[in-house]
């Protein structure tokens, strides 16, 4: 809370949306602490969870689009993959990998999973269902733990 006061910010749903969005891109920040703070201050769990989920989902979509638009550069200049390696990766990812998007909420690996989905041209509908579901379940579980814990006190 001291950080928010120092930055002259108050804990609000728009701030949660922004922080959740940024946390799903390349910035190494978390949004869970603000979700918990808002819930402890009495914000409605449904709106709080949906705000964080949509922000984090849209941040994941941004990373996905970077993968789509930058795929040639990423594949050729950064990863230096041969066509045969890329085809094999696409085959493996198509068979098993897209389900990994349910884990897109995880720190460190989540953003690269969204980027990889873009690079390998995962269908946007499939991407959206899996990423939104994973991110929603994370925030909903966290909200449940916070609200059920405060209900017992």
CSV table of C-alpha atoms in Angstrom, one decimal:
chain,number,residue,atom,x,y,z
A,1,UNK,CA,0.0,0.0,0.0
A,2,UNK,CA,2.9,2.3,0.7
A,3,UNK,CA,4.0,1.9,-2.9
A,4,UNK,CA,0.5,3.1,-4.1
A,5,UNK,CA,0.6,6.1,-1.8
A,6,UNK,CA,4.2,6.9,-3.0
A,7,UNK,CA,3.0,6.8,-6.6
A,8,UNK,CA,-0.1,8.8,-5.7
A,9,UNK,CA,-2.4,6.0,-6.8
A,10,UNK,CA,-5.3,4.4,-5.1
A,11,UNK,CA,-6.3,0.8,-5.5
A,12,UNK,CA,-9.0,0.8,-8.2
A,13,UNK,CA,-10.4,-1.6,-10.8
A,14,UNK,CA,-8.9,0.5,-13.6
A,15,UNK,CA,-5.5,0.2,-11.9
A,16,UNK,CA,-6.0,-3.6,-11.5
A,17,UNK,CA,-6.9,-3.9,-15.2
A,18,UNK,CA,-3.8,-1.9,-16.2
A,19,UNK,CA,-1.5,-3.9,-13.9
A,20,UNK,CA,-3.0,-7.2,-15.1
A,21,UNK,CA,-2.5,-6.2,-18.7
A,22,UNK,CA,1.1,-5.2,-18.2
A,23,UNK,CA,1.8,-8.4,-16.1
A,24,UNK,CA,0.8,-10.5,-19.2
A,25,UNK,CA,3.3,-8.8,-21.5
A,26,UNK,CA,7.0,-8.7,-21.1
A,27,UNK,CA,7.1,-6.7,-17.8
A,28,UNK,CA,8.0,-8.9,-14.8
A,29,UNK,CA,5.3,-7.6,-12.5
A,30,UNK,CA,2.4,-9.2,-10.7
A,31,UNK,CA,-1.2,-8.2,-10.3
A,32,UNK,CA,-2.3,-10.7,-7.6
A,33,UNK,CA,-1.4,-8.4,-4.7
A,34,UNK,CA,-3.7,-5.7,-6.0
A,35,UNK,CA,-6.5,-8.2,-6.5
A,36,UNK,CA,-6.1,-9.3,-2.9
A,37,UNK,CA,-6.0,-5.8,-1.6
A,38,UNK,CA,-9.2,-4.8,-3.5
A,39,UNK,CA,-11.0,-7.9,-2.2
A,40,UNK,CA,-9.9,-7.2,1.3
A,41,UNK,CA,-11.2,-3.6,0.9
A,42,UNK,CA,-14.6,-5.1,0.0
A,43,UNK,CA,-14.7,-4.9,-3.8
A,44,UNK,CA,-17.2,-7.3,-5.3
A,45,UNK,CA,-15.3,-10.6,-6.2
A,46,UNK,CA,-17.0,-11.1,-9.5
A,47,UNK,CA,-16.1,-7.6,-10.9
A,48,UNK,CA,-12.6,-7.8,-9.4
A,49,UNK,CA,-11.9,-11.2,-10.9
A,50,UNK,CA,-13.4,-10.3,-14.3
A,51,UNK,CA,-11.4,-7.0,-14.4
A,52,UNK,CA,-8.1,-8.8,-13.7
A,53,UNK,CA,-8.9,-11.6,-16.1
A,54,UNK,CA,-9.8,-9.4,-19.0
A,55,UNK,CA,-6.7,-7.2,-18.4
A,56,UNK,CA,-4.4,-10.2,-18.2
A,57,UNK,CA,-6.1,-11.9,-21.2
A,58,UNK,CA,-5.7,-8.8,-23.4
A,59,UNK,CA,-2.0,-8.6,-22.4
A,60,UNK,CA,-1.7,-12.2,-23.5
A,61,UNK,CA,-3.3,-11.3,-26.8
A,62,UNK,CA,-0.8,-8.5,-27.2
A,63,UNK,CA,2.0,-11.0,-26.8
A,64,UNK,CA,0.3,-13.4,-29.1
A,65,UNK,CA,0.1,-10.7,-31.8
A,66,UNK,CA,3.7,-9.9,-31.3
A,67,UNK,CA,4.4,-13.6,-32.0
A,68,UNK,CA,2.3,-13.5,-35.2
A,69,UNK,CA,3.7,-10.2,-36.6
A,70,UNK,CA,7.2,-10.8,-35.5
A,71,UNK,CA,7.4,-14.5,-36.2
A,72,UNK,CA,9.7,-14.3,-39.2
A,73,UNK,CA,12.2,-12.2,-37.3
A,74,UNK,CA,12.0,-14.2,-34.2
A,75,UNK,CA,12.3,-17.5,-36.0
A,76,UNK,CA,15.1,-16.5,-38.4
A,77,UNK,CA,17.2,-14.0,-36.4
A,78,UNK,CA,16.7,-14.8,-32.8
A,79,UNK,CA,15.9,-18.6,-32.7
A,80,UNK,CA,17.7,-19.4,-36.0
A,81,UNK,CA,15.5,-22.3,-36.7
A,82,UNK,CA,15.8,-24.3,-39.9
A,83,UNK,CA,12.6,-25.1,-41.8
A,84,UNK,CA,12.7,-28.7,-40.8
A,85,UNK,CA,13.0,-27.8,-37.1
A,86,UNK,CA,10.2,-25.3,-37.4
A,87,UNK,CA,7.9,-27.9,-39.1
A,88,UNK,CA,8.7,-30.4,-36.3
A,89,UNK,CA,7.9,-27.8,-33.6
A,90,UNK,CA,4.6,-26.9,-35.3
A,91,UNK,CA,3.7,-30.6,-35.5
A,92,UNK,CA,4.4,-31.2,-31.9
A,93,UNK,CA,2.8,-28.0,-30.7
A,94,UNK,CA,-0.3,-28.7,-32.9
A,95,UNK,CA,-0.7,-32.1,-31.3
A,96,UNK,CA,0.1,-31.4,-27.7
A,97,UNK,CA,1.3,-27.8,-27.1
A,98,UNK,CA,-1.8,-25.7,-27.4
A,99,UNK,CA,-3.2,-27.2,-24.2
A,100,UNK,CA,-0.2,-25.6,-22.5
A,101,UNK,CA,-1.9,-22.3,-23.0
A,102,UNK,CA,-4.0,-23.2,-19.9
A,103,UNK,CA,-0.8,-22.5,-18.0
A,104,UNK,CA,-0.3,-19.0,-19.6
A,105,UNK,CA,-0.9,-17.5,-16.2
A,106,UNK,CA,2.3,-19.0,-14.7
A,107,UNK,CA,5.2,-16.6,-14.1
A,108,UNK,CA,8.2,-16.9,-16.4
A,109,UNK,CA,6.7,-19.4,-18.8
A,110,UNK,CA,3.3,-17.9,-19.4
A,111,UNK,CA,4.3,-15.0,-21.6
A,112,UNK,CA,6.6,-17.2,-23.8
A,113,UNK,CA,3.7,-19.7,-24.2
A,114,UNK,CA,1.5,-16.9,-25.7
A,115,UNK,CA,4.4,-15.7,-27.9
A,116,UNK,CA,5.0,-19.3,-29.1
A,117,UNK,CA,1.3,-19.6,-29.9
A,118,UNK,CA,1.5,-16.6,-32.1
A,119,UNK,CA,4.7,-17.7,-33.8
A,120,UNK,CA,3.2,-21.1,-34.5
A,121,UNK,CA,-0.1,-19.5,-35.7
A,122,UNK,CA,-2.4,-21.1,-33.2
A,123,UNK,CA,-6.0,-20.3,-34.1
A,124,UNK,CA,-7.2,-17.2,-32.2
A,125,UNK,CA,-10.4,-18.8,-31.0
A,126,UNK,CA,-8.5,-21.8,-29.5
A,127,UNK,CA,-5.9,-19.4,-28.0
A,128,UNK,CA,-8.6,-17.2,-26.5
A,129,UNK,CA,-10.6,-20.1,-24.9
A,130,UNK,CA,-7.5,-21.7,-23.3
A,131,UNK,CA,-5.8,-18.5,-22.2
A,132,UNK,CA,-8.9,-16.8,-20.9
A,133,UNK,CA,-9.9,-20.0,-19.0
A,134,UNK,CA,-6.5,-20.4,-17.4
A,135,UNK,CA,-6.2,-16.8,-16.4
A,136,UNK,CA,-9.8,-16.7,-15.1
A,137,UNK,CA,-9.3,-19.9,-13.0
A,138,UNK,CA,-6.2,-18.4,-11.4
A,139,UNK,CA,-7.9,-15.1,-10.4
A,140,UNK,CA,-11.1,-16.9,-9.3
A,141,UNK,CA,-9.1,-19.4,-7.2
A,142,UNK,CA,-7.2,-16.6,-5.6
A,143,UNK,CA,-10.4,-14.6,-4.9
A,144,UNK,CA,-12.1,-17.7,-3.4
A,145,UNK,CA,-9.1,-18.3,-1.1
A,146,UNK,CA,-9.1,-14.6,0.0
A,147,UNK,CA,-12.9,-14.3,0.5
A,148,UNK,CA,-13.4,-17.7,2.1
A,149,UNK,CA,-10.5,-16.9,4.5
A,150,UNK,CA,-11.9,-13.5,5.4
A,151,UNK,CA,-15.4,-15.0,5.9
A,152,UNK,CA,-14.1,-17.3,8.5
A,153,UNK,CA,-12.6,-14.5,10.6
